[in-house]
Coordinates of C-alpha atoms in Angstrom, one line a residue:
M135 CA -10.3 11.1 -3.1
S136 CA -9.0 7.6 -2.9
E137 CA -5.5 6.9 -4.0
Q138 CA -4.6 4.4 -6.7
A139 CA -1.3 3.1 -8.1
P140 CA 0.5 5.4 -10.6
T141 CA -0.9 4.9 -14.0
L142 CA 0.1 5.8 -17.5
T143 CA -2.5 7.8 -19.3
V144 CA -2.7 6.9 -22.9
A145 CA -5.1 8.4 -25.4
P146 CA -4.5 6.6 -28.7
V147 CA -4.3 8.8 -31.8
A148 CA -7.7 9.1 -33.4
P149 CA -8.2 7.8 -36.9
G150 CA -7.1 10.4 -39.4
E151 CA -4.7 12.2 -37.1
A152 CA -1.1 12.7 -38.3
T153 CA 1.3 10.1 -37.2
A154 CA 4.3 12.4 -37.2
G155 CA 4.9 15.3 -34.9
R156 CA 5.3 16.0 -31.2
K157 CA 4.5 13.4 -28.7
V158 CA 3.5 13.6 -25.0
F159 CA 3.9 10.9 -22.3
V160 CA 1.8 11.4 -19.2
K161 CA 2.3 9.5 -15.9
T162 CA -0.5 9.8 -13.4
Y163 CA -0.2 9.5 -9.7
G164 CA -2.9 9.4 -7.1
C165 CA -6.7 9.7 -7.3
Q166 CA -9.3 9.2 -10.0
M167 CA -9.5 13.0 -10.5
N168 CA -5.9 13.0 -11.6
V169 CA -6.8 10.4 -14.2
Y170 CA -9.6 12.7 -15.4
D171 CA -7.2 15.7 -15.4
S172 CA -4.6 13.7 -17.4
D173 CA -7.1 12.9 -20.0
R174 CA -8.2 16.5 -20.3
M175 CA -4.5 17.7 -20.5
T176 CA -3.9 15.3 -23.5
D177 CA -7.1 16.6 -25.1
T178 CA -5.8 20.1 -24.7
L179 CA -2.4 19.2 -26.1
A180 CA -3.9 17.3 -29.0
R181 CA -5.5 20.5 -30.1
D182 CA -2.0 22.0 -30.1
G183 CA -0.6 19.1 -32.3
Y184 CA 0.6 16.6 -29.6
Q185 CA 0.0 12.9 -30.0
T186 CA -0.1 10.8 -26.8
T187 CA 2.4 7.9 -26.5
D188 CA 2.9 5.1 -24.1
V189 CA 6.5 4.8 -25.0
L190 CA 8.6 7.2 -22.8
E191 CA 11.5 7.2 -25.2
E192 CA 9.3 8.6 -28.0
A193 CA 8.2 11.6 -26.1
D194 CA 9.1 15.2 -26.7
L195 CA 7.2 16.2 -23.6
V196 CA 6.9 14.3 -20.4
L197 CA 4.2 15.3 -17.8
L198 CA 4.1 13.9 -14.3
N199 CA 0.6 14.5 -12.9
T200 CA 1.2 14.3 -9.2
C201 CA -0.5 13.5 -5.9
H202 CA 0.4 15.2 -2.6
I203 CA -1.7 13.2 -0.2
R204 CA 1.1 11.1 1.3
E205 CA 4.8 11.9 1.7
K206 CA 5.9 8.8 -0.3
A207 CA 3.8 9.9 -3.3
A208 CA 5.7 13.2 -3.4
E209 CA 9.1 11.5 -3.0
K210 CA 8.3 9.1 -5.9
V211 CA 7.9 12.1 -8.1
Y212 CA 11.3 13.4 -7.2
S213 CA 12.8 10.0 -7.8
E214 CA 11.2 9.9 -11.3
L215 CA 12.5 13.4 -12.0
G216 CA 16.0 12.1 -11.3
R217 CA 15.6 9.5 -14.0
L218 CA 14.1 12.0 -16.4
R219 CA 17.1 14.3 -15.8
D220 CA 19.5 11.6 -17.0
M221 CA 17.3 11.0 -20.0
K222 CA 17.2 14.7 -20.8
K223 CA 21.0 14.9 -20.7
A224 CA 21.4 11.9 -23.0
R225 CA 18.9 13.4 -25.4
A226 CA 20.8 16.8 -25.4
K227 CA 24.0 15.0 -26.6
D228 CA 22.0 13.7 -29.6
G229 CA 20.6 17.1 -30.3
R230 CA 17.1 16.1 -29.3
A231 CA 15.1 18.3 -26.8
L232 CA 13.0 16.8 -24.0
T233 CA 10.6 19.1 -22.1
I234 CA 9.7 18.0 -18.6
G235 CA 6.6 19.2 -16.7
V236 CA 5.2 18.6 -13.2
T237 CA 1.4 19.0 -12.9
G238 CA -1.1 18.3 -10.2
C239 CA -1.1 18.7 -6.4
V240 CA 2.7 18.4 -5.8
A241 CA 3.1 21.1 -8.3
Q242 CA 0.5 23.3 -6.5
A243 CA 2.0 22.6 -3.1
E244 CA 5.7 23.0 -3.8
G245 CA 5.8 25.3 -6.8
A246 CA 9.2 26.9 -7.2
E247 CA 10.7 24.3 -4.8
I248 CA 10.4 21.7 -7.6
L249 CA 12.5 23.9 -9.9
R250 CA 15.1 24.2 -7.1
R251 CA 15.3 20.5 -6.3
A252 CA 14.9 19.3 -10.0
P253 CA 16.7 21.7 -12.4
A254 CA 15.7 19.5 -15.4
V255 CA 12.1 20.5 -14.9
D256 CA 10.9 23.1 -17.4
L257 CA 7.4 23.9 -16.1
V258 CA 5.3 23.4 -13.0
V259 CA 1.5 23.5 -13.5
G260 CA -1.1 23.5 -10.7
P261 CA -4.4 21.6 -11.2
Q262 CA -6.4 24.7 -11.8
T263 CA -4.3 26.0 -14.7
Y264 CA -3.6 23.0 -16.9
H265 CA -6.0 24.4 -19.6
R266 CA -3.2 27.0 -20.2
L267 CA -0.6 24.3 -21.1
P268 CA -0.1 25.2 -24.7
A269 CA 0.8 28.8 -23.8
M270 CA 3.0 27.7 -21.0
L271 CA 4.9 25.3 -23.3
K272 CA 5.7 28.1 -25.7
R273 CA 7.2 30.1 -22.8
A274 CA 9.2 27.0 -21.7
K275 CA 10.5 26.5 -25.2
S276 CA 11.8 30.1 -25.3
G277 CA 14.0 29.3 -22.3
E278 CA 11.7 30.4 -19.4
R279 CA 11.2 28.0 -16.5
V280 CA 7.5 28.3 -15.9
V281 CA 5.6 28.1 -12.6
E282 CA 1.8 28.5 -12.8
T283 CA 0.2 27.6 -9.5
E284 CA -2.1 30.6 -9.0
Y285 CA -5.8 29.7 -8.8
A286 CA -7.4 30.8 -12.0
I287 CA -10.2 33.3 -11.6
E288 CA -11.9 32.0 -14.7
D289 CA -13.6 28.6 -14.9
K290 CA -11.0 26.2 -16.3
F291 CA -13.7 23.9 -17.6
E292 CA -15.0 26.6 -19.9
H293 CA -11.6 26.8 -21.5
L294 CA -11.0 23.1 -22.0
P295 CA -11.8 21.5 -25.4
A296 CA -14.8 19.2 -25.5
P297 CA -13.7 15.6 -25.3
D298 CA -13.0 14.4 -28.9
R299 CA -15.3 11.5 -29.8
A300 CA -12.6 9.3 -31.3
R301 CA -10.2 9.8 -28.5
T302 CA -12.9 9.1 -25.9
R303 CA -13.9 6.0 -27.8
A304 CA -10.3 4.8 -27.7
R305 CA -10.2 5.2 -23.9
G306 CA -13.0 2.7 -23.3
V307 CA -16.6 2.2 -22.3
T308 CA -16.2 3.8 -18.8
A309 CA -15.3 7.3 -18.0
F310 CA -14.6 9.7 -15.1
L311 CA -16.4 13.1 -15.1
T312 CA -15.3 15.8 -12.6
V313 CA -18.3 17.7 -11.2
Q314 CA -16.8 19.2 -8.1
E315 CA -13.3 20.3 -7.0
G316 CA -11.7 21.5 -3.8
C317 CA -12.6 21.1 -0.2
D318 CA -13.9 23.4 2.6
K319 CA -13.7 20.7 5.4
F320 CA -10.1 21.3 6.5
C321 CA -9.4 17.9 8.1
T322 CA -6.2 18.4 10.0
F323 CA -4.4 15.6 8.3
C324 CA -5.2 16.7 4.7
V325 CA -3.5 19.0 2.1
V326 CA -6.4 19.0 -0.4
P327 CA -7.8 22.5 0.7
Y328 CA -4.3 23.9 0.1
T329 CA -3.7 22.2 -3.2
R330 CA -7.1 22.1 -4.8
G331 CA -8.6 25.2 -3.2
A332 CA -12.2 25.9 -2.0
E333 CA -15.1 23.8 -3.0
V334 CA -16.3 24.6 -6.5
S335 CA -19.2 23.0 -8.3
R336 CA -19.6 22.8 -12.1
P337 CA -22.8 24.0 -13.6
V338 CA -25.6 21.5 -14.4
A339 CA -25.7 22.3 -18.1
Q340 CA -21.9 21.9 -18.5
I341 CA -21.9 18.5 -16.7
V342 CA -24.9 17.2 -18.7
A343 CA -23.3 18.3 -22.0
E344 CA -20.0 16.5 -21.2
A345 CA -21.9 13.4 -20.1
E346 CA -23.9 13.4 -23.3
R347 CA -20.7 13.7 -25.4
L348 CA -19.2 10.8 -23.5
V349 CA -22.2 8.6 -24.1
A350 CA -22.3 9.6 -27.8
A351 CA -18.7 8.3 -28.0
G352 CA -19.6 4.9 -26.6
V353 CA -19.2 5.4 -22.9
R354 CA -21.7 3.2 -20.9
E355 CA -20.7 4.0 -17.3
I356 CA -19.8 7.4 -15.9
T357 CA -18.2 8.0 -12.4
L358 CA -18.8 11.5 -11.1
L359 CA -15.7 12.8 -9.3
G360 CA -15.0 15.4 -6.6
Q361 CA -12.9 15.8 -3.6
N362 CA -16.2 16.0 -1.8
V363 CA -18.5 15.0 -4.6
N364 CA -21.6 14.9 -2.5
A365 CA -21.1 18.6 -1.6
W366 CA -21.9 19.4 -5.3
H367 CA -24.7 21.9 -5.7
G368 CA -25.9 24.2 -8.4
A369 CA -28.9 26.0 -9.9
G370 CA -31.0 23.5 -11.8
P371 CA -33.0 24.2 -15.0
D372 CA -36.1 24.3 -12.9
G373 CA -34.7 27.4 -11.0
G374 CA -34.2 25.5 -7.8
E375 CA -31.0 24.7 -6.0
W376 CA -29.9 21.2 -6.9
G377 CA -27.8 18.7 -4.9
L378 CA -26.0 15.6 -6.1
G379 CA -29.2 13.5 -5.9
N380 CA -30.9 15.8 -8.4
L381 CA -27.9 15.8 -10.7
L382 CA -27.8 11.9 -10.7
R383 CA -31.5 11.9 -11.5
R384 CA -30.9 14.2 -14.5
L385 CA -28.0 12.2 -15.8
S386 CA -29.9 8.9 -15.4
Q387 CA -32.2 10.2 -18.1
I388 CA -29.5 10.2 -20.8
E389 CA -30.3 7.5 -23.3
G390 CA -27.5 5.0 -23.7
L391 CA -26.0 5.6 -20.3
A392 CA -26.3 2.4 -18.4
R393 CA -24.5 3.0 -15.1
L394 CA -23.7 5.8 -12.7
R395 CA -21.3 6.0 -9.8
Y396 CA -19.8 8.8 -7.7
T397 CA -16.8 9.3 -5.5
T398 CA -15.5 10.5 -3.0
S399 CA -18.1 11.5 -0.4
H400 CA -18.0 13.1 3.0
P401 CA -20.4 11.8 5.7
R402 CA -21.6 15.4 6.5
D403 CA -22.8 15.9 2.9
M404 CA -25.0 12.8 2.6
D405 CA -28.4 14.4 2.3
E406 CA -31.9 12.8 2.0
S407 CA -32.1 13.4 -1.7
L408 CA -28.9 11.6 -2.3
I409 CA -29.9 8.7 -0.1
A410 CA -33.2 8.5 -1.9
A411 CA -31.3 8.3 -5.3
H412 CA -29.9 5.0 -4.1
R413 CA -33.4 3.7 -3.7
D414 CA -34.9 5.2 -6.9
L415 CA -32.3 5.0 -9.6
P416 CA -31.6 1.6 -11.2
K417 CA -28.6 3.1 -13.0
L418 CA -26.9 4.2 -9.8
M419 CA -24.7 1.3 -8.8
P420 CA -25.1 -0.1 -5.2
Y421 CA -21.6 1.0 -4.1
L422 CA -20.6 3.9 -1.8
H423 CA -17.1 5.1 -0.9
L424 CA -17.7 6.9 2.4
P425 CA -14.4 7.5 4.3
V426 CA -14.5 7.7 8.1
Q427 CA -10.7 7.6 8.8
T428 CA -11.1 6.4 12.5
G429 CA -13.6 4.9 14.9
S430 CA -12.5 7.0 17.8
D431 CA -14.6 10.1 18.6
R432 CA -11.6 11.7 20.3
I433 CA -9.5 11.3 17.2
L434 CA -12.4 12.3 14.9
K435 CA -12.5 15.6 16.8
A436 CA -8.8 16.1 16.5
M437 CA -9.1 15.4 12.8
N438 CA -11.8 18.0 12.5
R439 CA -14.2 15.5 10.9
R440 CA -17.2 17.1 12.7
H441 CA -19.1 13.9 13.1
T442 CA -19.0 11.0 15.6
A443 CA -18.5 7.3 15.0
A444 CA -22.2 6.7 16.0
E445 CA -23.4 9.3 13.5
Y446 CA -21.4 7.6 10.8
I447 CA -22.8 4.2 11.6
A448 CA -26.3 5.6 11.8
L449 CA -25.9 7.2 8.4
I450 CA -24.8 3.9 6.8
E451 CA -27.8 2.2 8.4
R452 CA -30.1 4.8 6.8
I453 CA -28.6 4.2 3.4
R454 CA -28.7 0.4 3.7
A455 CA -32.4 0.7 4.7
V456 CA -33.2 2.0 1.2
Q457 CA -30.6 0.0 -0.6
P458 CA -29.9 -3.3 1.2
D459 CA -27.6 -4.5 -1.6
L460 CA -25.1 -1.6 -0.9
A461 CA -21.4 -2.3 -0.8
I462 CA -19.5 0.1 1.5
S463 CA -15.9 1.2 0.9
G464 CA -13.9 3.5 3.2
D465 CA -10.6 5.1 4.1
F466 CA -8.7 4.7 7.3
I467 CA -5.7 6.4 8.9
V468 CA -3.9 4.7 11.8
G469 CA -1.4 6.5 14.1
F470 CA -2.8 10.0 13.9
P471 CA -1.1 12.2 16.6
G472 CA -2.4 11.2 20.0
E473 CA -4.0 7.9 19.0
T474 CA -3.9 5.5 21.9
D475 CA -4.4 1.7 21.9
E476 CA -8.1 2.3 23.0
D477 CA -8.6 4.8 20.1
F478 CA -7.4 2.1 17.7
E479 CA -9.6 -0.5 19.3
D480 CA -12.5 1.9 18.6
T481 CA -11.6 1.8 14.9
L482 CA -11.6 -2.0 14.9
R483 CA -15.0 -2.0 16.5
L484 CA -16.4 0.4 13.9
V485 CA -15.0 -1.8 11.1
E486 CA -16.6 -4.9 12.7
T487 CA -20.0 -3.0 13.0
V488 CA -20.1 -1.6 9.4
G489 CA -18.7 -4.5 7.4
Y490 CA -16.7 -3.2 4.4
A491 CA -16.6 -4.6 0.9
Q492 CA -13.3 -2.9 0.4
A493 CA -11.3 -0.2 2.0
F494 CA -8.0 1.8 1.8
S495 CA -5.9 2.1 4.9
F496 CA -2.7 4.0 5.6
K497 CA -0.3 5.0 8.3
Y498 CA -0.6 8.7 9.2
S499 CA 1.8 10.7 7.1
I500 CA 2.9 14.2 8.1
R501 CA 2.0 16.8 5.5
P502 CA 3.8 20.1 5.9
G503 CA 1.4 23.0 6.4
T504 CA -1.4 21.0 7.9
P505 CA -2.5 21.4 11.5
G506 CA -1.7 17.7 12.2
A507 CA 1.9 18.3 11.5
Q508 CA 2.1 20.6 14.5
M509 CA 0.2 18.4 17.0
D510 CA 1.8 16.7 20.0
G511 CA 1.8 13.0 20.5
H512 CA 3.1 11.6 17.2
V513 CA 2.9 7.8 17.2
A514 CA 6.0 5.7 16.7
E515 CA 6.4 4.2 13.3
A516 CA 6.6 0.7 14.7
V517 CA 3.3 1.2 16.5
K518 CA 1.7 2.6 13.4
A519 CA 3.0 -0.4 11.4
E520 CA 1.6 -2.9 13.9
R521 CA -1.8 -1.2 14.0
L522 CA -2.0 -1.0 10.2
E523 CA -1.2 -4.7 9.9
R524 CA -4.1 -5.6 12.3
L525 CA -6.5 -3.3 10.6
Q526 CA -5.7 -4.5 7.1
D527 CA -6.0 -8.1 8.2
L528 CA -9.6 -7.4 9.4
L529 CA -10.5 -5.4 6.3
F530 CA -9.1 -8.1 4.0
R531 CA -11.1 -10.7 5.7
Q532 CA -14.2 -8.6 5.3
Q533 CA -13.4 -8.1 1.6
R534 CA -12.9 -11.8 1.1
A535 CA -16.2 -12.5 2.9
F536 CA -18.1 -10.0 0.8
A537 CA -16.6 -11.6 -2.4
A538 CA -17.4 -15.1 -1.3
G539 CA -21.0 -14.0 -0.7
C540 CA -21.3 -13.1 -4.3
I541 CA -20.7 -16.7 -5.5
G542 CA -23.8 -18.1 -7.1
R543 CA -25.4 -14.7 -7.6
G544 CA -26.7 -13.5 -11.0
I545 CA -25.6 -10.0 -12.0
D546 CA -25.5 -7.7 -15.0
L547 CA -21.9 -7.3 -16.1
L548 CA -20.6 -4.5 -18.2
L549 CA -17.7 -5.9 -20.3
E550 CA -14.9 -3.3 -20.3
K551 CA -11.6 -4.7 -21.7
P552 CA -9.6 -7.8 -22.6
G553 CA -8.4 -9.9 -19.7
R554 CA -5.0 -11.4 -19.0
M555 CA -5.9 -14.7 -20.6
P556 CA -6.7 -15.2 -24.3
G557 CA -10.5 -15.2 -24.9
Q558 CA -11.2 -13.5 -21.6
L559 CA -12.8 -10.2 -20.9
V560 CA -12.9 -8.2 -17.7
G561 CA -15.8 -6.1 -16.4
R562 CA -16.9 -4.6 -13.1
S563 CA -19.6 -5.9 -10.9
P564 CA -22.3 -3.5 -9.5
W565 CA -20.1 -3.4 -6.4
L566 CA -17.0 -2.4 -8.4
Q567 CA -15.1 -5.7 -8.2
P568 CA -13.3 -6.9 -11.4
V569 CA -15.0 -9.9 -12.9
N570 CA -13.3 -12.2 -15.3
I571 CA -15.3 -14.1 -17.9
D572 CA -14.8 -16.0 -21.2
A573 CA -16.2 -13.7 -23.9
K574 CA -15.4 -12.3 -27.4
G575 CA -13.6 -9.0 -27.8
S576 CA -16.5 -7.8 -30.0
E577 CA -18.7 -7.9 -26.8
I578 CA -16.8 -5.0 -25.1
G579 CA -19.4 -2.4 -24.1
D580 CA -22.2 -5.0 -23.8
I581 CA -24.0 -5.7 -20.6
I582 CA -24.6 -9.4 -20.2
R583 CA -26.2 -11.5 -17.5
V584 CA -23.7 -13.7 -15.7
R585 CA -23.5 -15.9 -12.6
I586 CA -20.5 -15.5 -10.2
T587 CA -18.7 -18.9 -10.0
D588 CA -15.7 -18.1 -7.9
A589 CA -13.9 -15.4 -6.0
G590 CA -10.1 -14.8 -6.0
P591 CA -8.2 -12.4 -3.7
N592 CA -8.9 -9.4 -5.8
S593 CA -11.5 -10.4 -8.5
L594 CA -14.4 -12.5 -9.3
F595 CA -15.0 -15.1 -12.0
A596 CA -18.3 -15.7 -13.8
E597 CA -20.0 -17.5 -16.6
A598 CA -22.6 -16.1 -19.0
T599 CA -26.2 -17.3 -18.3
G600 CA -28.0 -15.4 -21.1
A601 CA -31.0 -14.7 -18.8

């Protein structure tokens, strides 16, 4: 999954809920799946009487939903826990209790080590067990320091409450929906197989039911999530084995659902049915996040990606042949152990060949327990920094060029939320760029026809055309 900046997950109290009682503050780090998990945790806690707050000082319970993809992400969590420790001590002097929990992938990877390094933490909860939060909190309140990082045998999604309509409506007109978790690919740089477990796909009926509930609550756009979302598979209602292409076709039949997206994909799982879905489904947006990590075949082999640069490029050409309007996004790692100047030049050549609308790029970060950490030939930090700067400069120029190419185009824009300026709303283009437009707040949730008038560094600007 692609990383994003830490976010605060806020699920406003639904009309009619009590305004007094326990409150929970959730801070979310990492990928979109963590955002989905945070929402489902607050849904679970709401059933147990917790309201969600965006004011840390109001909280009786603080949960840090963590990411373990990069070293800095994990260290940010420990830094935050230091601040919460001081807050907990100050609260205790006033006779007010504060419960602190760490959830997500750092919790899964480090378990009891978190309790050792951060004595203020009361519970540590892995991503497969958060449906047990209410029971764990009762144990924590009795004085036990709880660690729950075993993979649950039962299906956690069966034990989660259905998304509440009022809470879903308060979250907005777009939503994430996890359909697949875990990874069987074992890339040598990645901790996901160790923190999220083996690939597991949710059943068709369960996914469709959740999507229908989201749409009934006012959601217009759904993004399907998975560590390897295009590895999703399951038995369809027709008795056959379905892949993601079939699932997208079924979801596109939901009345009121206007848009579909999915992320993150692996090149090895991009089958013909899914490629055809990009040709056949108007609701499937012309955007694909397809990480490659490097353009060097030698480094791809060392990463255990099990495809070549030429195979990746050929795959993109096949998808663009059926959907010429496609915007490609990717992930890149520079400075993987053994990467030479020539290997890095191969990456630049691949980027030039593909042409990315946007991309995420990082210096290689050692993750304990992964094969990459034990490899020889680790690249000096100064070299990694120089390579990253060159790569990001190229990717940013491609992003700006793609955005400039949108100027003058007419598109359908889903209005999502208020913008920074009064009288302004923000939506997303079919290619996932933020688009700013003058519009009324009452139009949130509408899809309107607009013309792109300008492109900034990170967003587009548009005017309504009415046709």
